[in-house]
Amino acid sequence: MDATTDTNENVLRLKPDLSNWDPEQPETWDSARAWRTLWITTFTMILAFATWYLVSAIAPRLNDIGYSLTDQELYWLVALPGLAGGLIRLLFMFLPPLLGTRTIVALSAFLLLIPLLGWTVVVRDPTIPFWFLMLLSFSAGVGGGSFSGLMASTSYFFPKRLSGTALGLQAGIGNFGIGIVQFLVPWVVGFGLLGTAALTPQSQTDGTLVWLHNGGLVMVPWVLLAAIAAIVFLRRVPVKANFRQQMNIFGLKHTWIMSALYLMSFGAFSGLAAQTGLIIGDVFGGFDNAPNPLAWAWIGPLLGAGVRAACGPLCDKWGGAKFTFTGGLGMTAGTIVTLFFLSPSSVNEFWGFLTGMLLVFFFSGFANAGTFKQMPMIFTKVQAGGTIGWTASIGSFGPFLVGMALSVMSPTTFFIICAAWCGFCTGLAWWYYARPGAEKPS
């Protein structure tokens, strides 16, 4: 390598605004910078998803420490982050080309401090009014909402040949935040954190001490680390578009088809991740030796997240459409299997129920990875970023839609509708993308 080439590469790495960046051209693409960007945004996304689902881990224990909330009020506290996440994603989808990667990632991290510190405070004072708890619950939606900004931004850094790997890893590993918070909170609330001895524990109705404020507090140092890393190491690349230019995605047919496919895959994944524990309690809670919902609810989300991450590189090799179609078939089969165990006559039927649910989560990983490989292949760079943000917005309404549906209909009726929707979307994936001679074989 001559001195001129070495100088040019150093300029590319150090220049704050990488004005000649083009991942499709090897001479203007820095893989080290791209992967560094991916890992920092992925770390931020893990914390974002954990914050998004924090309320679902804390709310069920509020009445144990002095609150007097009705079942309906508790339901709304858990459901509201899902609604907020979808609405906030509608804003974040437009921000990456306006703000750039460094700003969008750092902003996303700093905003997480609002619900994390807020819930740290409110669990220590059971006189806090319900309307304030609702505001804090809504603020947790920023954890889900930032996904649209983080994913779209990362898509600017990788060539199409690696988009499945990059976005599959980011989303899949980021989704681990759901299972992590559901597993972590029941553990960390059992003792005082190092350096926070001044925060006295709360007393439960049975007299047992619990450090419920740890649920939010334990993530604060890591969120600050993510924000600092974004400021120090990330840069923006020359993908710019104003609000009006980004609106053209809504005139494209495939924007709406991909929205339906992602509502099937991530909508079901995120919705069932929030509601599996409740379904277990509703269906099997009346039996002796009923399964503990908290002992099982986190397994499906971790499984789906792991499969999504693993399928990303495979989508680059064999194409995203095949994985979206296969995922749809598997999710349809999983919902049908689950249907057979929603009116059990014995607690032993729980294992059949669990098998069906794990099939849904497992194959949602296929479909989630496939859709995020497809979009960079179907659309231009700016369109792909906007479409990723938009479809992510639609999919993130899953926790709210699933929760609302289960509040007005039986699990059996819900899963019949879910199976029909998965089957319909699988047909769309086959016709437009996966069959021989498809319109967009991505």
Short mmCIF file of C-alpha atoms in Angstrom, two decimals:
data_model
loop_
_atom_site.label_atom_id
_atom_site.label_comp_id
_atom_site.label_asym_id
_atom_site.label_seq_id
_atom_site.Cartn_x
_atom_site.Cartn_y
_atom_site.Cartn_z
CA MET A 1 0.00 0.00 0.00
CA ASP A 2 1.54 3.37 -1.02
CA ALA A 3 1.58 6.55 1.06
CA THR A 4 -1.20 8.20 -0.96
CA THR A 5 -3.55 5.28 -0.45
CA ASP A 6 -2.73 5.12 3.25
CA THR A 7 -3.41 8.87 3.62
CA ASN A 8 -6.74 8.59 1.81
CA GLU A 9 -7.86 5.73 4.06
CA ASN A 10 -6.92 7.68 7.17
CA VAL A 11 -8.95 10.64 5.95
CA LEU A 12 -11.91 8.35 5.31
CA ARG A 13 -11.71 6.99 8.84
CA LEU A 14 -11.26 10.33 10.60
CA LYS A 15 -13.50 12.65 8.61
CA PRO A 16 -16.61 13.45 10.73
CA ASP A 17 -18.88 13.76 7.68
CA LEU A 18 -18.00 10.89 5.34
CA SER A 19 -19.07 12.73 2.19
CA ASN A 20 -17.80 10.06 -0.24
CA TRP A 21 -19.19 7.05 1.62
CA ASP A 22 -20.74 4.36 -0.60
CA PRO A 23 -20.94 0.78 0.74
CA GLU A 24 -21.39 -0.59 -2.79
CA GLN A 25 -17.97 0.75 -3.81
CA PRO A 26 -15.07 -1.01 -2.01
CA GLU A 27 -12.81 2.03 -2.33
CA THR A 28 -15.25 4.24 -0.40
CA TRP A 29 -16.41 1.68 2.18
CA ASP A 30 -14.71 1.04 5.49
CA SER A 31 -15.85 -2.32 6.86
CA ALA A 32 -14.29 -1.63 10.27
CA ARG A 33 -16.36 1.53 10.66
CA ALA A 34 -19.49 -0.27 9.49
CA TRP A 35 -19.11 -3.11 12.00
CA ARG A 36 -18.20 -0.73 14.81
CA THR A 37 -21.38 1.20 14.07
CA LEU A 38 -23.38 -2.03 14.08
CA TRP A 39 -22.11 -3.19 17.49
CA ILE A 40 -22.66 0.17 19.19
CA THR A 41 -26.19 0.53 17.82
CA THR A 42 -26.93 -3.11 18.69
CA PHE A 43 -25.78 -2.58 22.28
CA THR A 44 -28.04 0.46 22.44
CA MET A 45 -30.92 -1.56 21.00
CA ILE A 46 -30.61 -4.28 23.66
CA LEU A 47 -31.03 -1.61 26.32
CA ALA A 48 -33.88 -0.03 24.35
CA PHE A 49 -35.87 -3.27 24.16
CA ALA A 50 -35.21 -3.98 27.83
CA THR A 51 -36.56 -0.52 28.68
CA TRP A 52 -39.58 -1.07 26.42
CA TYR A 53 -40.58 -4.19 28.39
CA LEU A 54 -39.54 -2.89 31.82
CA VAL A 55 -43.12 -2.00 32.77
CA SER A 56 -44.30 -5.56 32.08
CA ALA A 57 -41.78 -6.79 34.65
CA ILE A 58 -42.51 -4.14 37.31
CA ALA A 59 -46.26 -3.47 37.09
CA PRO A 60 -47.45 -6.89 38.37
CA ARG A 61 -45.64 -6.21 41.67
CA LEU A 62 -46.86 -2.66 42.32
CA ASN A 63 -49.81 -3.72 44.48
CA ASP A 64 -47.45 -5.84 46.58
CA ILE A 65 -45.56 -2.72 47.68
CA GLY A 66 -48.49 -0.46 48.58
CA TYR A 67 -50.26 0.59 45.39
CA SER A 68 -53.99 -0.14 45.00
CA LEU A 69 -54.37 -0.51 41.25
CA THR A 70 -57.24 -2.39 39.62
CA ASP A 71 -56.63 -5.22 37.14
CA GLN A 72 -57.73 -2.87 34.33
CA GLU A 73 -55.26 -0.19 35.43
CA LEU A 74 -52.45 -2.72 35.56
CA TYR A 75 -53.40 -3.95 32.10
CA TRP A 76 -53.17 -0.44 30.68
CA LEU A 77 -49.80 0.15 32.30
CA VAL A 78 -48.42 -2.95 30.58
CA ALA A 79 -50.15 -2.32 27.23
CA LEU A 80 -49.31 1.37 26.86
CA PRO A 81 -45.59 0.97 26.00
CA GLY A 82 -46.67 -1.08 22.98
CA LEU A 83 -48.95 1.67 21.73
CA ALA A 84 -46.30 4.31 22.47
CA GLY A 85 -43.59 2.30 20.74
CA GLY A 86 -45.56 2.17 17.49
CA LEU A 87 -46.41 5.87 17.58
CA ILE A 88 -42.84 6.91 18.42
CA ARG A 89 -41.48 4.73 15.59
CA LEU A 90 -43.60 6.78 13.18
CA LEU A 91 -41.46 9.76 14.21
CA PHE A 92 -38.10 7.99 14.42
CA MET A 93 -38.48 6.53 10.91
CA PHE A 94 -37.89 10.01 9.46
CA LEU A 95 -34.94 10.98 11.67
CA PRO A 96 -31.91 9.00 10.35
CA PRO A 97 -31.40 11.00 7.12
CA LEU A 98 -32.21 14.23 8.97
CA LEU A 99 -30.00 13.79 12.06
CA GLY A 100 -27.36 11.23 11.09
CA THR A 101 -26.25 8.09 12.90
CA ARG A 102 -24.26 9.59 15.77
CA THR A 103 -27.07 11.92 16.81
CA ILE A 104 -29.88 9.38 16.45
CA VAL A 105 -28.08 6.70 18.50
CA ALA A 106 -26.97 9.08 21.26
CA LEU A 107 -30.44 10.66 21.42
CA SER A 108 -32.07 7.22 21.63
CA ALA A 109 -29.84 6.28 24.56
CA PHE A 110 -30.36 9.50 26.51
CA LEU A 111 -34.16 9.27 26.13
CA LEU A 112 -34.11 5.86 27.84
CA LEU A 113 -33.10 7.59 31.06
CA ILE A 114 -36.59 9.10 31.40
CA PRO A 115 -38.47 5.82 32.02
CA LEU A 116 -35.54 4.12 33.77
CA LEU A 117 -35.07 6.86 36.35
CA GLY A 118 -38.79 7.56 36.49
CA TRP A 119 -39.69 4.00 37.49
CA THR A 120 -36.79 3.99 39.93
CA VAL A 121 -38.51 6.85 41.75
CA VAL A 122 -42.20 5.94 41.54
CA VAL A 123 -41.87 2.44 42.99
CA ARG A 124 -40.62 4.10 46.17
CA ASP A 125 -43.80 6.16 46.65
CA PRO A 126 -47.18 4.36 46.38
CA THR A 127 -49.00 7.71 46.62
CA ILE A 128 -47.97 8.59 43.04
CA PRO A 129 -51.23 9.13 41.05
CA PHE A 130 -52.22 6.74 38.29
CA TRP A 131 -52.05 9.40 35.56
CA PHE A 132 -48.35 9.88 36.31
CA LEU A 133 -47.76 6.13 36.12
CA MET A 134 -49.45 6.22 32.71
CA LEU A 135 -47.10 8.95 31.52
CA LEU A 136 -44.09 6.95 32.65
CA SER A 137 -45.48 3.84 31.02
CA PHE A 138 -45.89 5.75 27.76
CA SER A 139 -42.33 7.06 28.03
CA ALA A 140 -41.03 3.48 28.07
CA GLY A 141 -42.28 3.27 24.49
CA VAL A 142 -39.20 5.22 23.40
CA GLY A 143 -37.32 1.95 23.84
CA GLY A 144 -39.43 0.34 21.14
CA GLY A 145 -39.73 3.51 19.08
CA SER A 146 -36.00 4.06 18.65
CA PHE A 147 -35.77 0.75 16.72
CA SER A 148 -36.91 2.48 13.53
CA GLY A 149 -34.12 5.01 13.77
CA LEU A 150 -31.40 2.56 14.79
CA MET A 151 -32.18 -0.07 12.13
CA ALA A 152 -32.66 2.40 9.27
CA SER A 153 -29.46 4.18 10.21
CA THR A 154 -27.42 0.96 10.27
CA SER A 155 -28.72 0.00 6.82
CA TYR A 156 -26.76 2.95 5.38
CA PHE A 157 -23.44 1.40 6.40
CA PHE A 158 -23.55 -1.99 4.66
CA PRO A 159 -23.63 -3.14 1.04
CA LYS A 160 -26.68 -5.08 -0.07
CA ARG A 161 -24.73 -8.34 -0.07
CA LEU A 162 -24.26 -8.03 3.72
CA SER A 163 -27.56 -6.38 4.64
CA GLY A 164 -29.16 -9.61 5.84
CA THR A 165 -26.25 -10.39 8.13
CA ALA A 166 -25.99 -6.87 9.54
CA LEU A 167 -29.68 -6.20 10.09
CA GLY A 168 -30.39 -9.76 11.21
CA LEU A 169 -27.67 -9.57 13.85
CA GLN A 170 -28.71 -6.13 15.03
CA ALA A 171 -32.42 -6.87 15.32
CA GLY A 172 -31.95 -10.40 16.62
CA ILE A 173 -29.43 -9.50 19.31
CA GLY A 174 -31.40 -6.35 20.10
CA ASN A 175 -34.52 -8.43 20.66
CA PHE A 176 -32.68 -10.26 23.44
CA GLY A 177 -33.45 -7.18 25.53
CA ILE A 178 -37.02 -8.47 25.98
CA GLY A 179 -35.97 -11.78 27.50
CA ILE A 180 -33.14 -10.17 29.44
CA VAL A 181 -35.40 -7.74 31.31
CA GLN A 182 -38.00 -10.44 32.00
CA PHE A 183 -35.25 -12.66 33.43
CA LEU A 184 -33.17 -9.92 35.09
CA VAL A 185 -35.78 -7.93 37.01
CA PRO A 186 -37.09 -10.78 39.22
CA TRP A 187 -33.47 -11.42 40.22
CA VAL A 188 -32.11 -7.88 40.81
CA VAL A 189 -35.08 -6.79 42.92
CA GLY A 190 -34.06 -9.35 45.54
CA PHE A 191 -31.06 -7.45 46.90
CA GLY A 192 -29.53 -3.98 47.23
CA LEU A 193 -27.24 -2.94 44.39
CA LEU A 194 -23.65 -2.04 45.18
CA GLY A 195 -23.37 1.69 45.82
CA THR A 196 -27.12 2.29 46.28
CA ALA A 197 -27.49 1.30 49.93
CA ALA A 198 -29.11 4.68 50.62
CA LEU A 199 -32.15 3.51 48.64
CA THR A 200 -34.06 1.50 51.22
CA PRO A 201 -36.07 -1.53 50.04
CA GLN A 202 -39.84 -1.65 49.80
CA SER A 203 -41.90 -3.92 52.02
CA GLN A 204 -44.33 -6.33 50.36
CA THR A 205 -47.73 -7.20 51.81
CA ASP A 206 -46.28 -10.40 53.28
CA GLY A 207 -43.49 -8.46 54.97
CA THR A 208 -40.77 -9.56 52.56
CA LEU A 209 -38.36 -6.81 51.48
CA VAL A 210 -37.94 -6.09 47.78
CA TRP A 211 -35.71 -3.60 45.95
CA LEU A 212 -38.13 -2.99 43.07
CA HIS A 213 -36.37 0.25 42.14
CA ASN A 214 -33.42 -1.85 40.95
CA GLY A 215 -35.40 -2.86 37.86
CA GLY A 216 -34.79 0.48 36.18
CA LEU A 217 -31.72 1.61 38.08
CA VAL A 218 -29.54 -1.34 37.08
CA MET A 219 -29.61 -0.30 33.41
CA VAL A 220 -28.74 3.39 33.88
CA PRO A 221 -24.91 3.02 33.80
CA TRP A 222 -25.10 0.91 30.65
CA VAL A 223 -27.35 3.45 28.93
CA LEU A 224 -24.86 6.21 29.73
CA LEU A 225 -22.08 4.03 28.31
CA ALA A 226 -24.07 3.55 25.09
CA ALA A 227 -24.63 7.30 24.72
CA ILE A 228 -20.95 8.09 25.28
CA ALA A 229 -19.86 5.40 22.81
CA ALA A 230 -22.19 6.84 20.17
CA ILE A 231 -20.84 10.35 20.63
CA VAL A 232 -17.19 9.27 20.55
CA PHE A 233 -17.14 6.57 17.87
CA LEU A 234 -20.07 7.08 15.48
CA ARG A 235 -20.36 9.37 12.47
CA ARG A 236 -23.00 10.21 9.89
CA VAL A 237 -22.82 9.18 6.25
CA PRO A 238 -24.15 11.10 3.23
CA VAL A 239 -27.68 9.71 3.09
CA LYS A 240 -29.88 12.75 3.37
CA ALA A 241 -33.53 13.34 2.59
CA ASN A 242 -36.10 15.81 3.80
CA PHE A 243 -39.50 14.83 5.14
CA ARG A 244 -41.25 15.24 1.78
CA GLN A 245 -38.72 13.11 -0.09
CA GLN A 246 -39.20 10.26 2.37
CA MET A 247 -42.98 10.23 1.90
CA ASN A 248 -42.72 8.63 -1.55
CA ILE A 249 -42.50 5.16 0.00
CA PHE A 250 -46.24 5.28 0.68
CA GLY A 251 -46.96 5.27 -3.04
CA LEU A 252 -45.11 1.98 -3.49
CA LYS A 253 -47.08 -1.27 -3.45
CA HIS A 254 -44.29 -3.24 -1.84
CA THR A 255 -44.18 -0.90 1.15
CA TRP A 256 -47.64 -2.12 2.12
CA ILE A 257 -46.92 -5.78 1.38
CA MET A 258 -43.78 -5.71 3.50
CA SER A 259 -45.74 -3.93 6.24
CA ALA A 260 -48.20 -6.82 6.33
CA LEU A 261 -45.39 -9.38 6.45
CA TYR A 262 -43.64 -7.60 9.31
CA LEU A 263 -46.88 -7.22 11.23
CA MET A 264 -47.21 -11.00 10.93
CA SER A 265 -43.65 -11.72 12.06
CA PHE A 266 -42.57 -9.06 14.54
CA GLY A 267 -46.12 -8.09 15.49
CA ALA A 268 -46.81 -11.63 16.67
CA PHE A 269 -43.34 -11.99 18.22
CA SER A 270 -43.52 -8.77 20.25
CA GLY A 271 -47.20 -9.16 21.14
CA LEU A 272 -46.92 -12.73 22.36
CA ALA A 273 -43.67 -11.88 24.18
CA ALA A 274 -45.67 -9.45 26.30
CA GLN A 275 -48.73 -11.66 26.76
CA THR A 276 -47.48 -15.26 27.00
CA GLY A 277 -47.40 -15.15 30.80
CA LEU A 278 -50.97 -13.87 30.92
CA ILE A 279 -52.16 -16.56 28.50
CA ILE A 280 -50.51 -19.27 30.61
CA GLY A 281 -52.26 -17.94 33.70
CA ASP A 282 -55.65 -17.70 31.97
CA VAL A 283 -55.55 -21.15 30.35
CA PHE A 284 -53.76 -23.24 32.99
CA GLY A 285 -54.02 -21.20 36.20
CA GLY A 286 -57.04 -23.14 37.48
CA PHE A 287 -55.23 -26.49 37.73
CA ASP A 288 -53.34 -27.84 40.71
CA ASN A 289 -49.59 -27.50 40.20
CA ALA A 290 -50.22 -24.92 37.50
CA PRO A 291 -47.09 -23.73 35.65
CA ASN A 292 -45.58 -20.48 36.90
CA PRO A 293 -45.98 -17.95 34.05
CA LEU A 294 -42.79 -16.09 35.01
CA ALA A 295 -40.79 -19.29 34.72
CA TRP A 296 -41.79 -19.80 31.09
CA ALA A 297 -42.64 -16.41 29.55
CA TRP A 298 -39.05 -15.41 28.75
CA ILE A 299 -38.09 -18.55 26.79
CA GLY A 300 -40.01 -17.79 23.59
CA PRO A 301 -38.66 -14.23 23.17
CA LEU A 302 -35.07 -15.41 23.65
CA LEU A 303 -35.60 -18.25 21.18
CA GLY A 304 -37.07 -15.97 18.51
CA ALA A 305 -34.32 -13.39 18.98
CA GLY A 306 -31.59 -16.02 18.68
CA VAL A 307 -33.08 -17.50 15.52
CA ARG A 308 -33.41 -14.04 13.98
CA ALA A 309 -29.73 -13.31 14.59
CA ALA A 310 -28.62 -16.71 13.28
CA CYS A 311 -30.72 -16.43 10.11
CA GLY A 312 -29.26 -13.06 9.05
CA PRO A 313 -26.11 -14.48 7.38
CA LEU A 314 -28.15 -17.32 5.88
CA CYS A 315 -30.50 -14.80 4.26
CA ASP A 316 -27.50 -13.23 2.53
CA LYS A 317 -26.61 -16.63 1.10
CA TRP A 318 -30.04 -17.92 0.05
CA GLY A 319 -32.22 -14.81 -0.12
CA GLY A 320 -34.60 -13.19 2.33
CA ALA A 321 -37.81 -14.19 0.55
CA LYS A 322 -37.25 -17.89 1.23
CA PHE A 323 -36.87 -17.22 4.94
CA THR A 324 -39.91 -14.94 5.10
CA PHE A 325 -42.01 -17.59 3.36
CA THR A 326 -40.66 -20.44 5.52
CA GLY A 327 -41.20 -18.35 8.63
CA GLY A 328 -44.79 -17.68 7.65
CA LEU A 329 -45.47 -21.38 7.11
CA GLY A 330 -43.97 -22.24 10.48
CA MET A 331 -45.87 -19.51 12.32
CA THR A 332 -49.13 -20.67 10.76
CA ALA A 333 -48.40 -24.23 11.86
CA GLY A 334 -47.44 -23.08 15.36
CA THR A 335 -50.66 -21.15 15.90
CA ILE A 336 -52.69 -24.15 14.72
CA VAL A 337 -50.83 -26.49 17.10
CA THR A 338 -51.42 -24.06 19.98
CA LEU A 339 -55.15 -24.01 19.20
CA PHE A 340 -55.48 -27.67 20.20
CA PHE A 341 -54.34 -26.93 23.76
CA LEU A 342 -56.30 -23.79 24.66
CA SER A 343 -59.19 -25.69 26.29
CA PRO A 344 -57.21 -28.18 28.37
CA SER A 345 -58.68 -30.90 30.54
CA SER A 346 -55.37 -31.52 32.31
CA VAL A 347 -52.35 -29.45 33.31
CA ASN A 348 -50.27 -31.97 31.33
CA GLU A 349 -51.55 -30.34 28.13
CA PHE A 350 -49.33 -27.39 28.96
CA TRP A 351 -46.48 -29.11 27.13
CA GLY A 352 -48.48 -29.19 23.91
CA PHE A 353 -49.34 -25.53 24.37
CA LEU A 354 -45.70 -24.68 24.99
CA THR A 355 -44.63 -26.60 21.88
CA GLY A 356 -47.03 -24.60 19.72
CA MET A 357 -45.92 -21.29 21.21
CA LEU A 358 -42.23 -22.09 20.77
CA LEU A 359 -42.91 -22.98 17.12
CA VAL A 360 -44.44 -19.52 16.65
CA PHE A 361 -41.46 -17.80 18.27
CA PHE A 362 -38.92 -19.99 16.44
CA PHE A 363 -40.30 -19.31 12.98
CA SER A 364 -40.92 -15.63 13.71
CA GLY A 365 -37.11 -15.42 13.77
CA PHE A 366 -37.01 -16.75 10.19
CA ALA A 367 -39.58 -14.24 8.97
CA ASN A 368 -38.12 -11.29 10.88
CA ALA A 369 -34.66 -11.94 9.43
CA GLY A 370 -36.07 -12.49 5.94
CA THR A 371 -38.04 -9.25 5.78
CA PHE A 372 -35.05 -7.16 6.80
CA LYS A 373 -32.93 -8.78 4.09
CA GLN A 374 -35.67 -8.16 1.53
CA MET A 375 -36.17 -4.44 2.05
CA PRO A 376 -32.64 -3.28 1.14
CA MET A 377 -32.93 -5.46 -1.98
CA ILE A 378 -36.38 -4.25 -3.05
CA PHE A 379 -35.92 -0.51 -2.46
CA THR A 380 -33.31 2.18 -3.07
CA LYS A 381 -31.04 3.16 -0.16
CA VAL A 382 -33.22 6.07 1.01
CA GLN A 383 -36.45 4.15 0.32
CA ALA A 384 -35.12 1.11 2.18
CA GLY A 385 -34.31 3.19 5.25
CA GLY A 386 -37.77 4.74 5.25
CA THR A 387 -39.52 1.44 4.60
CA ILE A 388 -37.56 -0.30 7.36
CA GLY A 389 -38.63 2.47 9.71
CA TRP A 390 -42.27 2.35 8.60
CA THR A 391 -42.68 -1.43 8.72
CA ALA A 392 -40.94 -1.47 12.09
CA SER A 393 -43.51 1.07 13.27
CA ILE A 394 -46.40 -1.12 12.17
CA GLY A 395 -44.87 -4.26 13.69
CA SER A 396 -44.26 -2.59 17.03
CA PHE A 397 -47.98 -2.14 17.60
CA GLY A 398 -47.98 -5.90 18.23
CA PRO A 399 -47.88 -5.75 22.05
CA PHE A 400 -50.80 -3.31 22.11
CA LEU A 401 -52.88 -5.09 19.45
CA VAL A 402 -52.37 -8.55 20.97
CA GLY A 403 -53.08 -7.26 24.46
CA MET A 404 -56.26 -5.46 23.37
CA ALA A 405 -57.45 -8.49 21.40
CA LEU A 406 -56.97 -10.85 24.33
CA SER A 407 -58.87 -8.45 26.58
CA VAL A 408 -62.02 -8.72 24.43
CA MET A 409 -61.88 -12.29 23.10
CA SER A 410 -60.88 -15.75 24.24
CA PRO A 411 -57.39 -17.10 23.49
CA THR A 412 -59.01 -19.63 21.15
CA THR A 413 -60.68 -16.94 19.04
CA PHE A 414 -57.49 -14.90 18.99
CA PHE A 415 -55.36 -17.80 17.76
CA ILE A 416 -57.88 -18.65 15.03
CA ILE A 417 -57.58 -15.08 13.73
CA CYS A 418 -53.81 -15.21 14.15
CA ALA A 419 -53.55 -18.44 12.14
CA ALA A 420 -55.67 -16.96 9.34
CA TRP A 421 -53.53 -13.80 9.24
CA CYS A 422 -50.28 -15.79 9.15
CA GLY A 423 -51.65 -17.95 6.34
CA PHE A 424 -52.70 -14.89 4.32
CA CYS A 425 -49.32 -13.21 4.74
CA THR A 426 -47.50 -16.43 3.83
CA GLY A 427 -49.45 -16.40 0.58
CA LEU A 428 -48.31 -12.82 -0.10
CA ALA A 429 -44.69 -13.79 0.53
CA TRP A 430 -44.95 -16.71 -1.89
CA TRP A 431 -46.71 -14.84 -4.68
CA TYR A 432 -44.69 -11.63 -4.73
CA TYR A 433 -41.26 -12.78 -3.57
CA ALA A 434 -40.58 -16.51 -3.14
CA ARG A 435 -42.17 -18.36 -6.10
CA PRO A 436 -40.34 -18.93 -9.39
CA GLY A 437 -40.89 -15.87 -11.56
CA ALA A 438 -41.94 -13.72 -8.60
CA GLU A 439 -42.24 -9.95 -9.09
CA LYS A 440 -39.44 -9.12 -6.61
CA PRO A 441 -37.37 -12.27 -5.97
CA SER A 442 -35.41 -10.85 -3.03
#
